[in-house]
């Protein structure tokens, strides 16, 4: 049975673009909030296979999306590397800062993959319950983005601690990136074996890097990850999301070998069509704020995404994650409008 989402990644445009949303399992859903409360901590929710599989499936039941994304987080890799990772309610992630070359020299080379076994089990459970026409997406954070949290020990407005370390101590910083590359390859291959049909690499903070640094810390690690995964799984379908690096997307696509790139709402359509969508599929790129606004503004914005990219290989998505205050009725409105598209 074919999966429209996978068909697009394999190069075959679909008349009605497949649709899913980044962060589709999350706080805008009352059923998510209920299970989140029952689980206790956020990491307990991620690492209890029964719960993680259930929240993965919640948005599929409601909206019948074309893809489910396994419920987990990009920071499970630092956790499996033995770093302390906590999620404080309302504050975001907290880690032990890895902010000197001395500390980096103590970083484990290999993650304890036993700690990630619950993620694999959640993938097996979710895959078993999903309709065969719906794809299951596995994911990891890109090394640069994961490193920004590991170095600073928390989210920062401008990723200054990681940028500074990359300038001052490039060898130590490269040590973090190398560890993340190797362990991400193994983690992604493990997710494919557990039932993921495709993979996404989230480089949320790629956009803060100047071109030379972007090449070194974003493009090159993504290229190595994709090469490493395909050595073990030659047909692996992989989506890259170097968020905010819009002008450098052609170089990213060329060098990494991704099957698709996720783009945000600032993208310039003719450049993307000519230099990116001509080579790979596009995923995106509705502004999550217009999904909160709803009404005629939402209809117009959906139509614009379809007009800009619907004639080529498109996976309809947001340009970044859905926000907790988004009304469910607006998601339904968006899905209806995309599925009514006659392209
Ligand atoms: O997309 C999905 O539905 C799958 C689940 C998923 C989560 N995080 C669940 C989550 C995915 C794909 C991620 C990726 C992730 N995690 C990224 C990259 C993508 C992006 O959104 O930029 C990043 C940077 C993180 C790190 C992270 N996790 C932060 C900064 C936070 C706190 C901010 C916030 O939204 O609360 C998290 C927590 C987190 N990860 C939540 C969810 C649903 C919220 C936690 C809660 O329910 O209390």
Short mmCIF file of C-alpha atoms and ligand atoms in Angstrom, two decimals:
data_model
loop_
_atom_site.label_atom_id
_atom_site.label_comp_id
_atom_site.label_asym_id
_atom_site.label_seq_id
_atom_site.Cartn_x
_atom_site.Cartn_y
_atom_site.Cartn_z
CA UNK A 1 0.00 0.00 0.00
CA UNK A 2 1.56 3.32 -0.99
CA UNK A 3 1.99 6.24 1.36
CA UNK A 4 1.47 9.64 -0.33
CA UNK A 5 3.99 11.23 2.05
CA UNK A 6 6.70 8.73 1.03
CA UNK A 7 5.78 9.05 -2.65
CA UNK A 8 6.57 12.78 -2.53
CA UNK A 9 9.93 12.06 -0.87
CA UNK A 10 10.60 9.54 -3.65
CA UNK A 11 10.12 12.32 -6.20
CA UNK A 12 6.47 11.80 -7.15
CA UNK A 13 4.28 14.88 -6.79
CA UNK A 14 0.79 14.16 -5.39
CA UNK A 15 -2.24 16.06 -6.72
CA UNK A 16 -3.36 16.69 -3.13
CA UNK A 17 -0.21 17.35 -1.10
CA UNK A 18 0.24 15.15 1.96
CA UNK A 19 -0.05 17.11 5.21
CA UNK A 20 1.22 16.92 8.80
CA UNK A 21 2.36 19.54 11.34
CA UNK A 22 5.60 19.92 13.25
CA UNK A 23 4.87 19.49 16.98
CA UNK A 24 1.48 18.02 16.06
CA UNK A 25 1.44 16.03 19.31
CA UNK A 26 1.42 18.73 21.93
CA UNK A 27 -0.21 21.10 24.34
CA UNK A 28 -2.89 22.49 21.97
CA UNK A 29 -4.61 19.07 22.35
CA UNK A 30 -6.57 18.42 25.57
CA UNK A 31 -5.89 14.65 25.26
CA UNK A 32 -2.14 15.41 25.17
CA UNK A 33 -2.36 17.61 28.27
CA UNK A 34 -4.23 14.86 30.12
CA UNK A 35 -1.61 12.19 29.37
CA UNK A 36 1.24 14.65 30.02
CA UNK A 37 -0.14 15.18 33.50
CA UNK A 38 -0.58 11.45 34.12
CA UNK A 39 3.00 10.72 32.99
CA UNK A 40 4.59 13.12 35.49
CA UNK A 41 7.69 14.52 33.83
CA UNK A 42 8.14 15.26 30.13
CA UNK A 43 10.92 12.66 29.85
CA UNK A 44 8.67 10.06 31.53
CA UNK A 45 6.14 10.76 28.79
CA UNK A 46 8.85 10.29 26.14
CA UNK A 47 10.24 7.10 27.71
CA UNK A 48 6.99 5.26 28.53
CA UNK A 49 6.33 3.45 25.22
CA UNK A 50 2.60 3.09 25.84
CA UNK A 51 2.22 6.83 26.45
CA UNK A 52 4.63 7.97 23.74
CA UNK A 53 2.88 5.79 21.14
CA UNK A 54 -0.51 7.08 22.30
CA UNK A 55 0.40 10.79 21.99
CA UNK A 56 2.01 10.06 18.61
CA UNK A 57 -1.37 8.74 17.39
CA UNK A 58 -3.61 11.42 18.97
CA UNK A 59 -3.29 14.00 16.16
CA UNK A 60 -3.75 11.27 13.53
CA UNK A 61 -7.08 10.25 15.05
CA UNK A 62 -8.28 13.85 15.09
CA UNK A 63 -7.01 15.11 11.73
CA UNK A 64 -6.13 12.00 9.72
CA UNK A 65 -2.76 13.48 8.78
CA UNK A 66 -0.59 11.69 6.20
CA UNK A 67 2.28 11.30 8.64
CA UNK A 68 2.76 10.74 12.36
CA UNK A 69 6.01 11.82 14.04
CA UNK A 70 7.26 9.74 16.92
CA UNK A 71 6.77 11.58 20.20
CA UNK A 72 10.20 12.22 21.68
CA UNK A 73 12.68 15.09 21.83
CA UNK A 74 16.01 16.04 20.27
CA UNK A 75 17.59 16.12 23.76
CA UNK A 76 17.25 12.37 24.32
CA UNK A 77 20.68 12.01 22.69
CA UNK A 78 22.50 14.14 25.30
CA UNK A 79 20.50 12.19 27.90
CA UNK A 80 21.76 8.88 26.45
CA UNK A 81 25.29 10.34 26.42
CA UNK A 82 24.99 10.58 30.20
CA UNK A 83 24.45 14.35 30.39
CA UNK A 84 21.85 15.53 32.87
CA UNK A 85 18.72 16.69 30.99
CA UNK A 86 15.63 18.07 32.73
CA UNK A 87 12.56 19.88 31.46
CA UNK A 88 11.31 22.50 33.90
CA UNK A 89 7.62 23.25 33.46
CA UNK A 90 7.24 26.55 31.62
CA UNK A 91 11.00 27.07 31.38
CA UNK A 92 12.20 24.62 28.78
CA UNK A 93 15.19 22.28 28.94
CA UNK A 94 18.02 22.43 31.47
CA UNK A 95 21.32 20.56 31.01
CA UNK A 96 24.76 20.56 32.64
CA UNK A 97 26.60 23.20 30.59
CA UNK A 98 29.42 21.74 28.48
CA UNK A 99 31.14 25.08 28.17
CA UNK A 100 34.90 24.50 28.42
CA UNK A 101 37.36 22.31 26.46
CA UNK A 102 38.12 20.51 29.74
CA UNK A 103 34.48 19.51 30.16
CA UNK A 104 34.25 18.49 26.50
CA UNK A 105 37.19 16.12 27.01
CA UNK A 106 35.02 14.16 29.49
CA UNK A 107 32.13 13.73 27.03
CA UNK A 108 31.31 10.05 26.39
CA UNK A 109 32.00 8.93 22.82
CA UNK A 110 29.10 6.52 22.71
CA UNK A 111 25.54 6.88 23.90
CA UNK A 112 23.90 4.21 26.05
CA UNK A 113 21.36 3.06 23.48
CA UNK A 114 19.61 0.98 26.11
CA UNK A 115 18.23 4.31 27.37
CA UNK A 116 16.64 4.88 23.95
CA UNK A 117 15.04 1.44 23.74
CA UNK A 118 11.67 2.90 24.92
CA UNK A 119 11.71 5.20 21.86
CA UNK A 120 12.20 2.18 19.59
CA UNK A 121 9.40 0.33 21.40
CA UNK A 122 7.10 3.36 20.99
CA UNK A 123 7.91 3.36 17.25
CA UNK A 124 7.03 -0.35 16.98
CA UNK A 125 3.74 0.22 18.79
CA UNK A 126 2.79 3.30 16.79
CA UNK A 127 3.68 1.63 13.48
CA UNK A 128 1.55 -1.41 14.37
CA UNK A 129 -1.50 0.79 14.99
CA UNK A 130 -1.14 3.19 12.08
CA UNK A 131 -3.00 2.70 8.83
CA UNK A 132 -0.54 1.46 6.17
CA UNK A 133 -1.13 4.58 4.05
CA UNK A 134 0.14 6.84 6.85
CA UNK A 135 3.89 7.31 7.28
CA UNK A 136 5.73 7.27 10.60
CA UNK A 137 8.57 9.80 10.93
CA UNK A 138 11.59 9.26 13.16
CA UNK A 139 13.86 12.20 13.96
CA UNK A 140 16.89 13.63 15.67
CA UNK A 141 18.25 17.09 16.28
CA UNK A 142 21.03 18.25 14.01
CA UNK A 143 24.40 18.32 15.81
CA UNK A 144 24.64 22.14 15.73
CA UNK A 145 21.21 22.64 17.33
CA UNK A 146 21.71 19.90 19.95
CA UNK A 147 25.15 21.36 20.73
CA UNK A 148 23.65 24.82 21.35
CA UNK A 149 21.64 23.33 24.24
CA UNK A 150 24.51 21.15 25.49
CA UNK A 151 26.99 24.05 25.61
CA UNK A 152 24.66 26.66 27.13
CA UNK A 153 22.80 24.18 29.34
CA UNK A 154 19.51 25.74 28.23
CA UNK A 155 17.80 27.53 25.37
CA UNK A 156 19.23 30.99 24.62
CA UNK A 157 17.88 33.82 22.44
CA UNK A 158 20.90 33.89 20.10
CA UNK A 159 22.88 30.67 20.77
CA UNK A 160 25.80 32.88 21.79
CA UNK A 161 27.52 30.31 24.08
CA UNK A 162 27.84 27.71 21.29
CA UNK A 163 28.80 30.33 18.70
CA UNK A 164 31.51 31.64 21.03
CA UNK A 165 32.86 28.17 21.74
CA UNK A 166 32.96 27.38 18.01
CA UNK A 167 35.10 30.53 17.44
CA UNK A 168 37.31 30.25 20.51
CA UNK A 169 37.76 26.49 20.75
CA UNK A 170 36.90 25.05 17.34
CA UNK A 171 38.60 21.74 18.08
CA UNK A 172 36.73 21.16 21.31
CA UNK A 173 33.49 22.21 19.64
CA UNK A 174 34.19 19.86 16.72
CA UNK A 175 34.58 17.12 19.35
CA UNK A 176 30.97 17.65 20.46
CA UNK A 177 29.74 17.72 16.86
CA UNK A 178 31.61 14.51 15.99
CA UNK A 179 30.10 12.64 18.95
CA UNK A 180 26.64 13.84 17.94
CA UNK A 181 27.15 12.85 14.28
CA UNK A 182 28.18 9.27 15.13
CA UNK A 183 25.44 8.70 17.70
CA UNK A 184 22.76 10.34 15.57
CA UNK A 185 23.56 7.92 12.72
CA UNK A 186 23.10 4.94 15.01
CA UNK A 187 19.96 6.41 16.57
CA UNK A 188 18.34 7.12 13.19
CA UNK A 189 19.17 3.65 11.83
CA UNK A 190 17.67 2.19 15.02
CA UNK A 191 14.49 4.19 14.41
CA UNK A 192 14.24 2.86 10.85
CA UNK A 193 14.64 -0.70 12.14
CA UNK A 194 11.91 -0.07 14.71
CA UNK A 195 9.44 1.00 12.03
CA UNK A 196 10.09 4.61 11.01
CA UNK A 197 9.31 5.13 7.30
CA UNK A 198 11.25 8.40 6.98
CA UNK A 199 13.51 10.62 9.08
CA UNK A 200 13.74 14.33 9.81
CA UNK A 201 16.84 16.17 11.04
CA UNK A 202 15.84 19.35 12.96
CA UNK A 203 18.40 22.16 12.77
CA UNK A 204 16.27 24.76 14.49
CA UNK A 205 19.14 27.21 15.08
CA UNK A 206 20.94 26.92 11.72
CA UNK A 207 19.89 30.48 10.85
CA UNK A 208 22.21 32.21 13.33
CA UNK A 209 25.38 31.03 11.57
CA UNK A 210 27.37 33.04 9.01
CA UNK A 211 27.79 31.11 5.72
CA UNK A 212 31.24 29.70 6.51
CA UNK A 213 30.16 28.45 9.92
CA UNK A 214 26.89 27.14 8.47
CA UNK A 215 28.92 25.08 6.00
CA UNK A 216 31.08 23.64 8.78
CA UNK A 217 28.58 23.12 11.62
CA UNK A 218 25.31 22.53 9.79
CA UNK A 219 25.87 21.30 6.21
CA UNK A 220 28.88 19.07 6.83
CA UNK A 221 27.45 17.22 9.87
CA UNK A 222 24.12 16.72 8.05
CA UNK A 223 26.00 15.36 5.04
CA UNK A 224 27.91 12.90 7.26
CA UNK A 225 24.75 11.78 9.06
CA UNK A 226 22.90 11.14 5.81
CA UNK A 227 25.86 9.32 4.29
CA UNK A 228 26.21 7.21 7.45
CA UNK A 229 22.51 6.32 7.57
CA UNK A 230 22.41 5.41 3.87
CA UNK A 231 25.46 3.17 4.27
CA UNK A 232 23.22 0.96 6.41
CA UNK A 233 19.84 1.84 4.85
CA UNK A 234 20.47 2.90 1.23
CA UNK A 235 16.85 3.90 0.52
CA UNK A 236 16.38 5.97 3.68
CA UNK A 237 14.14 8.98 3.04
CA UNK A 238 15.44 12.02 4.91
CA UNK A 239 14.08 15.55 5.39
CA UNK A 240 16.43 18.33 6.49
CA UNK A 241 15.24 21.43 8.36
CA UNK A 242 17.99 24.05 8.55
CA UNK A 243 15.59 26.65 9.91
CA UNK A 244 16.26 30.25 8.94
CA UNK A 245 19.09 29.40 6.54
CA UNK A 246 16.88 30.20 3.57
CA UNK A 247 19.48 31.76 1.25
CA UNK A 248 21.85 28.85 1.85
CA UNK A 249 19.26 26.14 1.12
CA UNK A 250 20.53 25.39 -2.41
CA UNK A 251 24.00 24.66 -0.99
CA UNK A 252 22.50 22.55 1.83
CA UNK A 253 20.43 20.48 -0.61
CA UNK A 254 23.34 20.02 -3.00
CA UNK A 255 25.81 18.89 -0.34
CA UNK A 256 23.68 16.78 2.01
CA UNK A 257 21.62 14.54 -0.28
CA UNK A 258 18.33 15.15 1.57
CA UNK A 259 15.09 14.06 -0.15
CA UNK A 260 13.27 17.17 1.07
CA UNK A 261 13.84 20.37 2.97
CA UNK A 262 11.44 21.94 5.40
CA UNK A 263 11.20 25.70 4.85
CA UNK A 264 9.84 28.48 7.00
CA UNK A 265 7.43 31.26 6.03
CA UNK A 266 10.15 33.79 5.18
CA UNK A 267 11.22 31.81 2.10
CA UNK A 268 11.15 33.63 -1.24
CA UNK A 269 8.96 31.42 -3.48
CA UNK A 270 10.58 31.88 -6.90
CA UNK A 271 14.08 31.22 -5.56
CA UNK A 272 12.83 28.13 -3.69
CA UNK A 273 10.99 26.80 -6.75
CA UNK A 274 13.88 27.34 -9.13
CA UNK A 275 16.83 26.32 -6.99
CA UNK A 276 15.41 23.96 -4.36
CA UNK A 277 12.09 22.41 -5.41
CA UNK A 278 13.59 21.63 -8.82
CA UNK A 279 15.93 19.22 -6.99
CA UNK A 280 14.02 17.90 -3.94
CA UNK A 281 10.61 18.07 -2.29
CA UNK A 282 9.57 21.09 -0.24
CA UNK A 283 7.90 20.79 3.17
CA UNK A 284 6.19 23.82 4.63
CA UNK A 285 5.63 26.61 5.14
CA UNK A 286 2.55 28.13 6.79
CA UNK A 287 3.25 30.71 9.51
CA UNK A 288 2.12 29.10 12.82
CA UNK A 289 0.76 32.50 13.88
CA UNK A 290 -1.74 32.63 11.02
CA UNK A 291 -2.98 29.26 12.24
CA UNK A 292 -3.71 30.91 15.58
CA UNK A 293 -5.37 33.87 13.85
CA UNK A 294 -7.66 31.70 11.69
CA UNK A 295 -10.48 33.14 9.56
CA UNK A 296 -9.90 34.67 6.14
CA UNK A 297 -6.22 35.30 6.90
CA UNK A 298 -5.72 31.55 7.38
CA UNK A 299 -7.55 30.66 4.15
CA UNK A 300 -5.46 33.17 2.22
CA UNK A 301 -2.20 31.91 3.72
CA UNK A 302 -3.06 28.25 2.96
CA UNK A 303 -3.92 29.21 -0.62
CA UNK A 304 -0.61 31.03 -0.95
CA UNK A 305 1.43 28.00 0.13
CA UNK A 306 -0.50 25.88 -2.38
CA UNK A 307 -0.11 28.46 -5.15
CA UNK A 308 3.60 28.90 -4.45
CA UNK A 309 4.59 25.24 -4.23
CA UNK A 310 1.60 23.02 -5.11
CA UNK A 311 2.60 22.54 -8.73
CA UNK A 312 5.75 20.73 -7.58
CA UNK A 313 6.64 18.15 -4.95
CA UNK A 314 5.06 19.51 -1.76
CA UNK A 315 4.41 18.23 1.74
CA UNK A 316 2.10 20.75 3.38
CA UNK A 317 3.29 21.72 6.87
CA UNK A 318 3.90 24.71 9.07
CA UNK A 319 7.15 26.66 8.90
CA UNK A 320 7.85 25.69 12.53
CA UNK A 321 5.99 23.94 15.36
CA UNK A 322 2.32 24.54 16.18
CA UNK A 323 1.91 26.76 19.23
CA UNK A 324 0.00 25.67 22.34
CA UNK A 325 -2.67 28.38 22.05
CA UNK A 326 -3.77 27.29 18.54
CA UNK A 327 -7.52 26.52 18.30
CA UNK A 328 -8.24 22.98 17.12
CA UNK A 329 -10.97 24.31 14.79
CA UNK A 330 -8.31 26.25 12.88
CA UNK A 331 -6.29 23.08 12.29
CA UNK A 332 -9.46 21.44 10.94
CA UNK A 333 -10.06 24.45 8.67
CA UNK A 334 -6.49 24.21 7.31
CA UNK A 335 -6.70 20.45 6.67
CA UNK A 336 -10.03 20.82 4.85
CA UNK A 337 -8.69 23.55 2.61
CA UNK A 338 -5.53 21.64 1.70
CA UNK A 339 -7.49 18.47 0.93
CA UNK A 340 -9.90 20.44 -1.30
CA UNK A 341 -6.97 21.61 -3.42
CA UNK A 342 -7.39 20.76 -7.06
CA UNK A 343 -3.89 21.19 -8.36
O1 LIG B 1 6.67 17.18 16.47
C1 LIG B 1 6.19 16.37 17.31
O2 LIG B 1 4.99 16.36 17.59
C2 LIG B 1 7.11 15.35 17.92
C3 LIG B 1 7.68 15.71 19.15
C4 LIG B 1 8.79 16.74 19.28
C5 LIG B 1 9.01 17.41 20.50
N1 LIG B 1 10.15 18.13 20.39
C6 LIG B 1 8.14 17.32 21.67
C7 LIG B 1 8.20 18.37 22.72
C8 LIG B 1 9.81 17.14 18.40
C9 LIG B 1 10.03 16.76 16.94
C10 LIG B 1 10.67 18.00 19.13
C11 LIG B 1 11.90 18.59 18.56
C12 LIG B 1 12.61 19.63 19.31
N2 LIG B 1 12.83 19.68 20.67
C13 LIG B 1 13.30 20.72 18.71
C14 LIG B 1 13.44 20.96 17.23
C15 LIG B 1 12.17 21.41 16.60
C16 LIG B 1 11.70 22.77 17.04
O3 LIG B 1 10.55 22.83 17.51
O4 LIG B 1 12.43 23.74 16.89
C17 LIG B 1 13.89 21.46 19.75
C18 LIG B 1 14.70 22.72 19.59
C19 LIG B 1 13.59 20.80 20.99
C20 LIG B 1 14.05 21.15 22.36
C21 LIG B 1 12.92 21.48 23.26
N3 LIG B 1 12.01 20.55 23.74
C22 LIG B 1 12.56 22.73 23.79
C23 LIG B 1 13.29 24.02 23.51
C24 LIG B 1 11.44 22.53 24.59
C25 LIG B 1 10.75 23.57 25.45
C26 LIG B 1 9.92 24.51 24.64
C27 LIG B 1 8.48 24.10 24.66
O5 LIG B 1 7.86 24.09 23.56
O6 LIG B 1 7.97 23.84 25.75
C28 LIG B 1 11.07 21.17 24.51
C29 LIG B 1 9.93 20.51 25.17
C30 LIG B 1 8.97 19.78 24.29
N4 LIG B 1 9.33 18.90 23.30
C31 LIG B 1 7.55 19.83 24.36
C32 LIG B 1 7.06 18.94 23.38
C33 LIG B 1 5.63 18.60 23.10
C34 LIG B 1 6.74 20.62 25.36
C35 LIG B 1 6.87 19.96 26.69
C36 LIG B 1 5.58 19.84 27.49
O7 LIG B 1 4.63 19.19 27.02
O8 LIG B 1 5.56 20.36 28.59
#
